[in-house]
């Protein structure tokens, strides 16, 4: 998981755009909405299951020799701007210019290791922790990108509403999740293309 991002850094990549499918925790979110991620909760990371666990470049001579032309971050990396503020604002501006800003929100993403969907009890916990969306990807890639000094913009497509009531007969339908993704694919592609054309060239 770490290697592709670090290779991108070595190839000169400065900005990483990420999209994912997520469940909506915030009750204001509807299936088909987008969430521009402004921060995250890394639940696997709380249990030391982080992609950054292991020897850091400055602690390992072999890694230093491999990446001698590209210094990565020190061991303890700061994440307050992991999801770049300027890129988030650019994404918001483009959504307004193209008249789909009513589908766009900013929020906090909860990273669940998967491969199961979250239980109603887990969803209620995430709601109390002020998480807006939950998914099984993205955070590991973001951590590596930030560690490499790559700026990140990450956008979640809300594919289903997470279930909060264990007594409810409604369940998450994976086929509907995929159908929502297909429905919004062209819009997301257009959005990313417009973002890329507005990135500085230096």
Coordinates of N, CA and C in Angstrom, one line a residue:
X1 N 0.8 -1.2 0.0 CA 0.0 0.0 0.0 C 0.9 1.3 0.0
X2 N 2.0 1.2 0.8 CA 2.8 2.4 0.8 C 3.6 2.6 -0.4
X3 N 4.1 1.5 -1.1 CA 5.0 1.6 -2.2 C 4.5 2.4 -3.3
X4 N 3.2 2.2 -3.8 CA 2.8 3.0 -5.0 C 2.8 4.5 -4.7
X5 N 2.4 5.0 -3.5 CA 2.4 6.4 -3.2 C 3.8 6.9 -3.2
X6 N 4.8 6.2 -2.6 CA 6.1 6.6 -2.5 C 6.8 6.7 -3.9
X7 N 6.4 5.7 -4.7 CA 6.9 5.8 -6.1 C 6.4 7.0 -6.8
X8 N 5.1 7.4 -6.6 CA 4.5 8.6 -7.2 C 5.4 9.8 -6.7
X9 N 5.7 9.8 -5.4 CA 6.6 10.9 -4.9 C 7.9 11.0 -5.7
X10 N 8.5 9.8 -5.9 CA 9.8 9.8 -6.6 C 9.7 10.2 -8.0
X11 N 8.5 10.0 -8.6 CA 8.2 10.4 -10.0 C 7.9 11.9 -10.1
X12 N 7.7 12.6 -9.0 CA 7.5 14.0 -9.0 C 6.0 14.4 -8.7
X13 N 5.2 13.5 -8.3 CA 3.8 13.8 -8.0 C 3.7 14.7 -6.8
X14 N 2.9 15.8 -6.9 CA 2.8 16.8 -5.8 C 1.4 16.8 -5.2
X15 N 0.4 16.4 -6.0 CA -1.0 16.4 -5.5 C -1.6 15.1 -5.8
X16 N -2.3 14.5 -4.8 CA -3.0 13.3 -4.9 C -4.5 13.5 -4.7
X17 N -5.3 13.1 -5.7 CA -6.8 13.2 -5.7 C -7.3 11.8 -5.4
X18 N -8.1 11.6 -4.4 CA -8.7 10.3 -4.0 C -10.2 10.4 -3.9
X19 N -10.8 9.3 -4.4 CA -12.3 9.2 -4.2 C -12.6 7.9 -3.6
X20 N -13.7 7.8 -2.9 CA -14.1 6.5 -2.3 C -15.6 6.5 -2.2
X21 N -16.1 5.3 -1.9 CA -17.5 5.1 -1.5 C -17.6 5.0 0.0
X22 N -18.6 5.6 0.5 CA -18.7 5.6 2.0 C -20.2 5.6 2.4
X23 N -20.4 5.1 3.6 CA -21.7 5.1 4.2 C -21.9 6.5 4.9
X24 N -23.2 7.0 4.9 CA -23.5 8.2 5.5 C -23.9 8.1 6.9
X25 N -23.1 8.6 7.8 CA -23.4 8.6 9.3 C -24.3 9.8 9.6
X26 N -23.8 11.0 9.2 CA -24.6 12.2 9.4 C -26.0 12.1 8.7
X27 N -27.0 12.3 9.5 CA -28.4 12.1 8.9 C -28.7 13.1 7.8
X28 N -28.0 14.2 7.7 CA -28.2 15.2 6.7 C -27.8 14.7 5.3
X29 N -26.9 13.7 5.3 CA -26.4 13.2 4.0 C -27.4 12.2 3.4
X30 N -27.5 12.3 2.0 CA -28.3 11.3 1.3 C -27.4 10.5 0.3
X31 N -27.9 9.4 -0.1 CA -27.3 8.6 -1.1 C -27.1 9.4 -2.3
X32 N -25.8 9.4 -2.8 CA -25.5 10.2 -4.0 C -24.9 11.6 -3.7
X33 N -24.9 12.0 -2.4 CA -24.2 13.2 -2.0 C -22.6 12.9 -2.0
X34 N -21.9 14.0 -2.0 CA -20.4 14.0 -1.9 C -20.0 14.6 -0.6
X35 N -19.0 14.1 0.0 CA -18.4 14.7 1.2 C -16.9 15.0 0.9
X36 N -16.5 16.2 0.9 CA -15.1 16.6 0.9 C -14.5 16.4 2.3
X37 N -13.6 15.5 2.4 CA -13.0 15.1 3.7 C -12.1 16.2 4.2
X38 N -12.4 16.6 5.4 CA -11.6 17.7 6.1 C -10.7 17.1 7.2
X39 N -11.1 15.9 7.7 CA -10.3 15.3 8.7 C -10.8 13.8 8.8
X40 N -10.1 13.0 9.6 CA -10.5 11.6 9.7 C -10.3 11.0 11.1
X41 N -10.9 9.9 11.3 CA -10.7 9.1 12.5 C -10.1 7.8 12.0
X42 N -8.9 7.4 12.4 CA -8.3 6.2 12.0 C -8.4 5.1 13.0
X43 N -9.5 4.4 13.0 CA -9.7 3.4 14.1 C -8.7 2.3 14.1
X44 N -8.4 1.7 13.0 CA -7.3 0.7 13.0 C -6.0 1.2 13.6
X45 N -5.7 2.5 13.3 CA -4.5 3.1 13.8 C -4.5 3.2 15.3
X46 N -5.7 3.3 16.0 CA -5.7 3.3 17.4 C -5.2 2.0 18.0
X47 N -5.3 1.0 17.2 CA -4.8 -0.3 17.7 C -3.4 -0.7 17.1
X48 N -2.6 0.4 16.8 CA -1.3 0.2 16.2 C -1.2 -0.5 14.9
X49 N -2.4 -0.5 14.2 CA -2.4 -1.1 12.9 C -2.4 0.0 11.8
X50 N -1.3 0.8 11.9 CA -1.1 1.9 11.0 C -0.1 1.6 9.9
X51 N -0.3 2.1 8.7 CA 0.5 1.9 7.6 C 1.9 2.5 7.8
X52 N 2.1 3.4 8.8 CA 3.4 4.0 9.1 C 4.1 3.3 10.2
X53 N 3.6 2.2 10.8 CA 4.3 1.4 11.8 C 5.5 0.7 11.1
X54 N 6.6 0.7 11.7 CA 7.8 0.1 11.1 C 8.9 1.1 11.1
X55 N 10.1 0.6 10.6 CA 11.3 1.5 10.5 C 11.0 2.7 9.6
X56 N 11.4 3.9 10.1 CA 11.3 5.1 9.3 C 12.6 5.3 8.5
X57 N 12.5 6.1 7.5 CA 13.6 6.2 6.6 C 14.9 6.7 7.4
X58 N 14.7 7.6 8.3 CA 15.9 8.1 9.0 C 16.4 7.1 10.1
X59 N 15.7 5.9 10.2 CA 16.2 4.9 11.2 C 16.7 3.7 10.5
X60 N 16.7 3.7 9.2 CA 17.1 2.5 8.5 C 18.1 2.8 7.3
X61 N 19.3 2.3 7.4 CA 20.3 2.6 6.4 C 19.9 2.1 5.0
X62 N 19.2 1.0 4.9 CA 18.8 0.4 3.6 C 17.7 1.3 3.0
X63 N 16.8 1.8 3.7 CA 15.8 2.7 3.2 C 16.4 4.0 2.8
X64 N 17.4 4.5 3.5 CA 18.1 5.7 3.2 C 18.8 5.5 1.8
X65 N 19.4 4.4 1.6 CA 20.1 4.2 0.3 C 19.1 4.1 -0.9
X66 N 18.0 3.5 -0.6 CA 16.9 3.4 -1.7 C 16.4 4.7 -2.0
X67 N 16.1 5.6 -1.0 CA 15.5 6.8 -1.3 C 16.4 8.0 -1.0
X68 N 17.7 7.8 -1.4 CA 18.7 8.8 -1.1 C 18.4 10.2 -1.8
X69 N 17.7 10.1 -2.9 CA 17.3 11.4 -3.6 C 16.0 12.0 -3.1
X70 N 15.3 11.4 -2.2 CA 14.0 11.8 -1.8 C 13.8 11.6 -0.3
X71 N 14.0 12.6 0.5 CA 13.8 12.5 1.9 C 12.3 12.6 2.3
X72 N 11.8 11.6 3.0 CA 10.4 11.6 3.5 C 10.4 12.3 4.8
X73 N 9.3 12.1 5.5 CA 9.1 12.8 6.8 C 9.7 12.2 7.9
X74 N 10.0 12.9 9.0 CA 10.5 12.3 10.3 C 9.4 11.3 10.9
X75 N 9.8 10.6 11.9 CA 8.9 9.6 12.5 C 7.5 10.1 12.8
X76 N 7.5 11.2 13.6 CA 6.2 11.7 14.1 C 5.7 12.9 13.2
X77 N 4.7 12.6 12.4 CA 4.3 13.5 11.3 C 3.0 14.2 11.8
X78 N 2.9 15.5 11.5 CA 1.7 16.3 11.9 C 0.6 16.2 10.8
X79 N -0.7 16.2 11.2 CA -1.7 15.9 10.3 C -2.9 16.9 10.3
X80 N -2.6 18.1 10.8 CA -3.7 19.1 10.9 C -4.2 19.6 9.6
X81 N -3.3 19.5 8.6 CA -3.7 19.9 7.2 C -3.5 18.7 6.2
X82 N -3.8 17.5 6.7 CA -3.7 16.3 5.9 C -4.5 16.4 4.6
X83 N -5.7 17.0 4.8 CA -6.6 17.2 3.6 C -6.5 18.7 3.3
X84 N -5.7 19.0 2.3 CA -5.3 20.4 2.1 C -6.4 21.4 2.0
X85 N -6.3 22.5 2.7 CA -7.4 23.5 2.8 C -7.7 24.1 1.4
X86 N -6.6 24.5 0.7 CA -6.7 25.1 -0.5 C -7.4 24.2 -1.6
X87 N -7.0 23.0 -1.6 CA -7.7 22.0 -2.5 C -9.1 21.8 -2.2
X88 N -9.4 21.8 -0.9 CA -10.9 21.6 -0.5 C -11.7 22.8 -0.9
X89 N -11.1 24.0 -0.8 CA -11.8 25.2 -1.2 C -12.0 25.2 -2.8
X90 N -11.0 24.8 -3.5 CA -11.0 24.7 -4.9 C -12.2 23.8 -5.3
X91 N -12.2 22.6 -4.7 CA -13.3 21.7 -5.0 C -14.7 22.3 -4.8
X92 N -14.8 23.0 -3.6 CA -16.1 23.6 -3.3 C -16.4 24.7 -4.4
X93 N -15.5 25.5 -4.8 CA -15.7 26.5 -5.8 C -16.1 25.9 -7.1
X94 N -15.5 24.9 -7.5 CA -15.9 24.3 -8.8 C -17.3 23.6 -8.7
X95 N -17.6 23.1 -7.6 CA -19.0 22.5 -7.5 C -20.0 23.6 -7.6
X96 N -19.7 24.8 -7.1 CA -20.7 26.0 -7.2 C -20.7 26.4 -8.7
X97 N -19.6 26.6 -9.3 CA -19.5 27.0 -10.7 C -20.3 26.1 -11.6
X98 N -20.4 24.8 -11.3 CA -21.0 23.9 -12.1 C -22.4 23.4 -11.6
X99 N -22.9 24.2 -10.6 CA -24.3 24.0 -10.1 C -24.6 22.6 -9.6
X100 N -23.7 22.0 -8.9 CA -24.0 20.8 -8.1 C -23.6 20.9 -6.6
X101 N -23.4 22.2 -6.2 CA -23.0 22.4 -4.8 C -24.0 21.9 -3.8
X102 N -25.3 21.8 -4.2 CA -26.3 21.2 -3.2 C -26.0 19.8 -2.9
X103 N -25.2 19.1 -3.7 CA -24.8 17.7 -3.4 C -23.6 17.6 -2.5
X104 N -22.9 18.7 -2.3 CA -21.5 18.7 -1.7 C -21.5 19.2 -0.3
X105 N -20.8 18.4 0.5 CA -20.7 18.8 2.0 C -19.2 18.6 2.3
X106 N -18.8 19.2 3.5 CA -17.5 18.9 4.1 C -17.7 18.1 5.3
X107 N -16.8 17.2 5.6 CA -17.0 16.4 6.8 C -15.9 15.5 7.3
X108 N -16.1 14.8 8.3 CA -15.1 13.9 8.9 C -15.3 12.5 8.5
X109 N -14.3 11.8 8.1 CA -14.4 10.4 7.6 C -13.8 9.5 8.6
X110 N -14.6 8.4 8.9 CA -14.2 7.4 9.8 C -13.7 6.2 9.0
X111 N -12.4 5.8 9.3 CA -11.8 4.6 8.6 C -12.1 3.4 9.4
X112 N -12.9 2.4 8.8 CA -13.1 1.1 9.4 C -12.4 0.1 8.6
X113 N -11.6 -0.8 9.2 CA -10.8 -1.7 8.5 C -11.5 -2.7 7.6
X114 N -12.8 -2.9 7.8 CA -13.6 -3.8 7.0 C -13.1 -5.3 7.2
X115 N -13.6 -6.2 6.3 CA -14.4 -6.0 5.1 C -15.9 -6.0 5.4
X116 N -16.3 -5.9 6.6 CA -17.7 -5.9 6.9 C -18.2 -4.4 7.0
X117 N -19.5 -4.2 6.6 CA -20.1 -2.9 6.9 C -20.2 -2.8 8.4
X118 N -20.4 -1.5 8.8 CA -20.5 -1.2 10.3 C -21.8 -1.7 10.9
X119 N -21.8 -2.1 12.1 CA -23.0 -2.5 12.8 C -23.8 -1.2 13.2
X120 N -25.1 -1.4 13.6 CA -25.8 -0.2 14.1 C -25.2 0.4 15.3
X121 N -24.6 -0.4 16.2 CA -24.0 0.2 17.4 C -22.7 1.0 17.0
X122 N -22.0 0.4 16.1 CA -20.8 1.2 15.6 C -21.2 2.5 14.9
X123 N -22.3 2.4 14.2 CA -22.7 3.7 13.5 C -23.1 4.7 14.5
X124 N -23.8 4.3 15.6 CA -24.2 5.2 16.6 C -23.0 5.8 17.3
X125 N -22.0 5.0 17.6 CA -20.8 5.5 18.2 C -20.1 6.5 17.3
X126 N -20.0 6.3 16.0 CA -19.4 7.2 15.1 C -20.2 8.5 15.0
X127 N -21.5 8.4 15.1 CA -22.4 9.6 15.1 C -22.0 10.5 16.3
X128 N -21.9 9.8 17.5 CA -21.5 10.6 18.7 C -20.1 11.2 18.6
X129 N -19.3 10.6 17.8 CA -17.9 11.1 17.7 C -17.8 12.1 16.6
X130 N -18.9 12.6 16.1 CA -19.0 13.7 15.1 C -18.4 13.2 13.7
X131 N -18.5 11.9 13.4 CA -18.1 11.5 12.1 C -19.2 11.6 11.2
X132 N -19.0 12.0 9.9 CA -20.0 12.2 8.9 C -20.2 11.0 8.0
X133 N -19.1 10.4 7.7 CA -19.1 9.3 6.7 C -18.1 8.2 7.2
X134 N -18.4 6.9 6.7 CA -17.5 5.8 7.1 C -17.2 5.0 5.9
X135 N -15.9 4.5 5.9 CA -15.6 3.6 4.7 C -14.4 2.8 5.1
X136 N -13.9 2.0 4.2 CA -12.9 1.0 4.4 C -11.6 1.2 3.7
X137 N -11.4 2.5 3.3 CA -10.2 2.8 2.5 C -9.7 4.2 2.7
X138 N -8.8 4.7 1.9 CA -8.4 6.1 1.8 C -7.4 6.5 2.9
X139 N -7.6 6.3 4.2 CA -6.8 6.8 5.2 C -5.3 6.3 5.1
X140 N -5.1 5.0 4.8 CA -3.7 4.6 4.7 C -3.0 5.3 3.6
X141 N -3.7 5.5 2.4 CA -3.0 6.2 1.3 C -2.8 7.7 1.7
X142 N -3.7 8.3 2.4 CA -3.5 9.7 2.9 C -2.3 9.8 3.8
X143 N -2.2 8.9 4.7 CA -1.1 8.9 5.7 C 0.3 8.8 5.0
X144 N 0.4 7.9 4.0 CA 1.6 7.8 3.2 C 1.9 9.1 2.4
X145 N 0.8 9.6 1.8 CA 1.0 10.8 0.9 C 1.5 12.0 1.8
X146 N 0.9 12.1 2.9 CA 1.3 13.2 3.8 C 2.7 13.0 4.3
X147 N 3.1 11.8 4.6 CA 4.4 11.5 5.1 C 5.4 11.8 4.0
X148 N 5.0 11.7 2.7 CA 5.9 12.0 1.6 C 5.9 13.5 1.2
X149 N 5.0 14.3 1.8 CA 4.9 15.7 1.4 C 4.0 16.0 0.2
X150 N 3.1 15.0 -0.1 CA 2.1 15.2 -1.2 C 0.9 15.8 -0.6
X151 N 0.3 16.8 -1.3 CA -0.9 17.4 -0.9 C -2.1 16.5 -1.3
X152 N -3.1 16.4 -0.5 CA -4.2 15.5 -0.7 C -5.6 16.2 -0.8
X153 N -6.4 15.8 -1.7 CA -7.8 16.1 -1.7 C -8.5 14.7 -1.8
X154 N -9.4 14.5 -0.9 CA -10.2 13.2 -0.8 C -11.7 13.5 -0.8
X155 N -12.4 12.8 -1.6 CA -13.9 13.0 -1.7 C -14.6 11.7 -1.6
X156 N -15.5 11.6 -0.7 CA -16.4 10.4 -0.5 C -17.7 10.6 -1.2
X157 N -18.1 9.6 -2.0 CA -19.5 9.5 -2.5 C -20.3 8.7 -1.5
X158 N -21.3 9.3 -1.0 CA -22.2 8.6 -0.1 C -23.1 7.6 -0.9
X159 N -22.8 6.3 -0.7 CA -23.5 5.3 -1.4 C -24.6 4.7 -0.7
X160 N -24.7 4.9 0.6 CA -25.8 4.3 1.4 C -25.8 5.1 2.8
X161 N -26.9 5.0 3.4 CA -27.0 5.6 4.8 C -26.8 4.5 5.8
X162 N -25.8 4.7 6.7 CA -25.5 3.7 7.7 C -26.7 3.5 8.6
X163 N -26.9 2.2 9.0 CA -28.1 1.9 9.8 C -27.8 2.1 11.3
X164 N -28.7 2.9 11.9 CA -28.5 3.2 13.3 C -29.4 2.4 14.3
X165 N -30.4 1.7 13.7 CA -31.4 1.0 14.6 C -31.3 -0.5 14.3
X166 N -30.8 -1.2 15.3 CA -30.7 -2.7 15.1 C -32.0 -3.4 14.9
X167 N -33.1 -2.8 15.3 CA -34.4 -3.4 15.1 C -35.0 -3.1 13.8
X168 N -34.4 -2.3 13.0 CA -34.8 -2.0 11.7 C -34.6 -3.1 10.7
X169 N -35.6 -3.4 9.8 CA -35.4 -4.5 8.9 C -34.6 -4.1 7.7
X170 N -34.3 -2.9 7.5 CA -33.5 -2.4 6.4 C -32.0 -2.9 6.5
X171 N -31.4 -3.3 5.4 CA -30.0 -3.7 5.4 C -29.3 -3.0 4.3
X172 N -28.0 -3.0 4.4 CA -27.2 -2.4 3.3 C -27.1 -3.4 2.1
X173 N -27.5 -2.9 0.9 CA -27.5 -3.7 -0.3 C -26.2 -3.3 -1.1
X174 N -25.3 -4.2 -1.2 CA -24.0 -3.9 -1.9 C -24.3 -3.6 -3.4
X175 N -25.3 -4.2 -4.0 CA -25.6 -3.9 -5.4 C -26.1 -2.4 -5.6
X176 N -26.8 -2.0 -4.6 CA -27.3 -0.6 -4.6 C -26.1 0.4 -4.4
X177 N -25.2 0.0 -3.6 CA -24.0 0.8 -3.4 C -23.2 1.0 -4.7
X178 N -23.1 -0.1 -5.5 CA -22.4 0.0 -6.7 C -23.2 0.7 -7.8
X179 N -24.5 0.6 -7.7 CA -25.4 1.4 -8.6 C -25.2 2.9 -8.4
X180 N -25.2 3.3 -7.1 CA -25.0 4.7 -6.8 C -23.6 5.2 -7.4
X181 N -22.6 4.4 -7.2 CA -21.3 4.8 -7.8 C -21.4 5.0 -9.3
X182 N -22.0 4.1 -10.0 CA -22.2 4.2 -11.4 C -22.9 5.5 -11.8
X183 N -23.9 5.8 -11.0 CA -24.8 7.0 -11.3 C -24.0 8.3 -11.2
X184 N -23.1 8.3 -10.3 CA -22.3 9.6 -10.1 C -20.9 9.6 -10.7
X185 N -20.6 8.5 -11.4 CA -19.2 8.4 -12.0 C -18.9 9.6 -12.9
X186 N -19.8 9.9 -13.8 CA -19.5 11.0 -14.8 C -19.3 12.3 -14.1
X187 N -20.2 12.6 -13.1 CA -20.1 13.9 -12.4 C -18.8 14.0 -11.7
X188 N -18.4 12.9 -11.0 CA -17.1 12.9 -10.3 C -15.9 13.1 -11.2
X189 N -16.0 12.4 -12.4 CA -14.9 12.5 -13.3 C -14.8 14.0 -13.8
X190 N -15.9 14.6 -14.1 CA -15.9 16.0 -14.6 C -15.3 16.9 -13.5
X191 N -15.7 16.7 -12.3 CA -15.2 17.4 -11.1 C -13.7 17.4 -11.0
X192 N -13.2 16.1 -11.0 CA -11.7 16.0 -10.9 C -11.0 16.6 -12.1
X193 N -11.6 16.5 -13.3 CA -10.9 17.1 -14.5 C -10.8 18.6 -14.3
X194 N -11.9 19.2 -13.8 CA -11.8 20.6 -13.6 C -10.9 21.0 -12.5
X195 N -10.8 20.2 -11.4 CA -9.8 20.5 -10.4 C -8.4 20.4 -10.9
X196 N -8.1 19.4 -11.7 CA -6.8 19.2 -12.3 C -6.4 20.4 -13.1
X197 N -7.3 20.9 -13.9 CA -7.0 22.0 -14.8 C -6.7 23.3 -14.0
X198 N -7.1 23.4 -12.8 CA -6.9 24.6 -12.0 C -5.7 24.5 -11.0
X199 N -5.0 23.4 -11.1 CA -3.9 23.2 -10.2 C -2.7 24.0 -10.7
X200 N -1.9 24.6 -9.8 CA -0.7 25.3 -10.3 C 0.3 24.4 -11.0
X201 N 1.0 24.9 -12.0 CA 1.9 24.0 -12.8 C 3.3 23.9 -12.2
X202 N 3.6 24.7 -11.2 CA 5.0 24.7 -10.6 C 5.2 23.5 -9.7

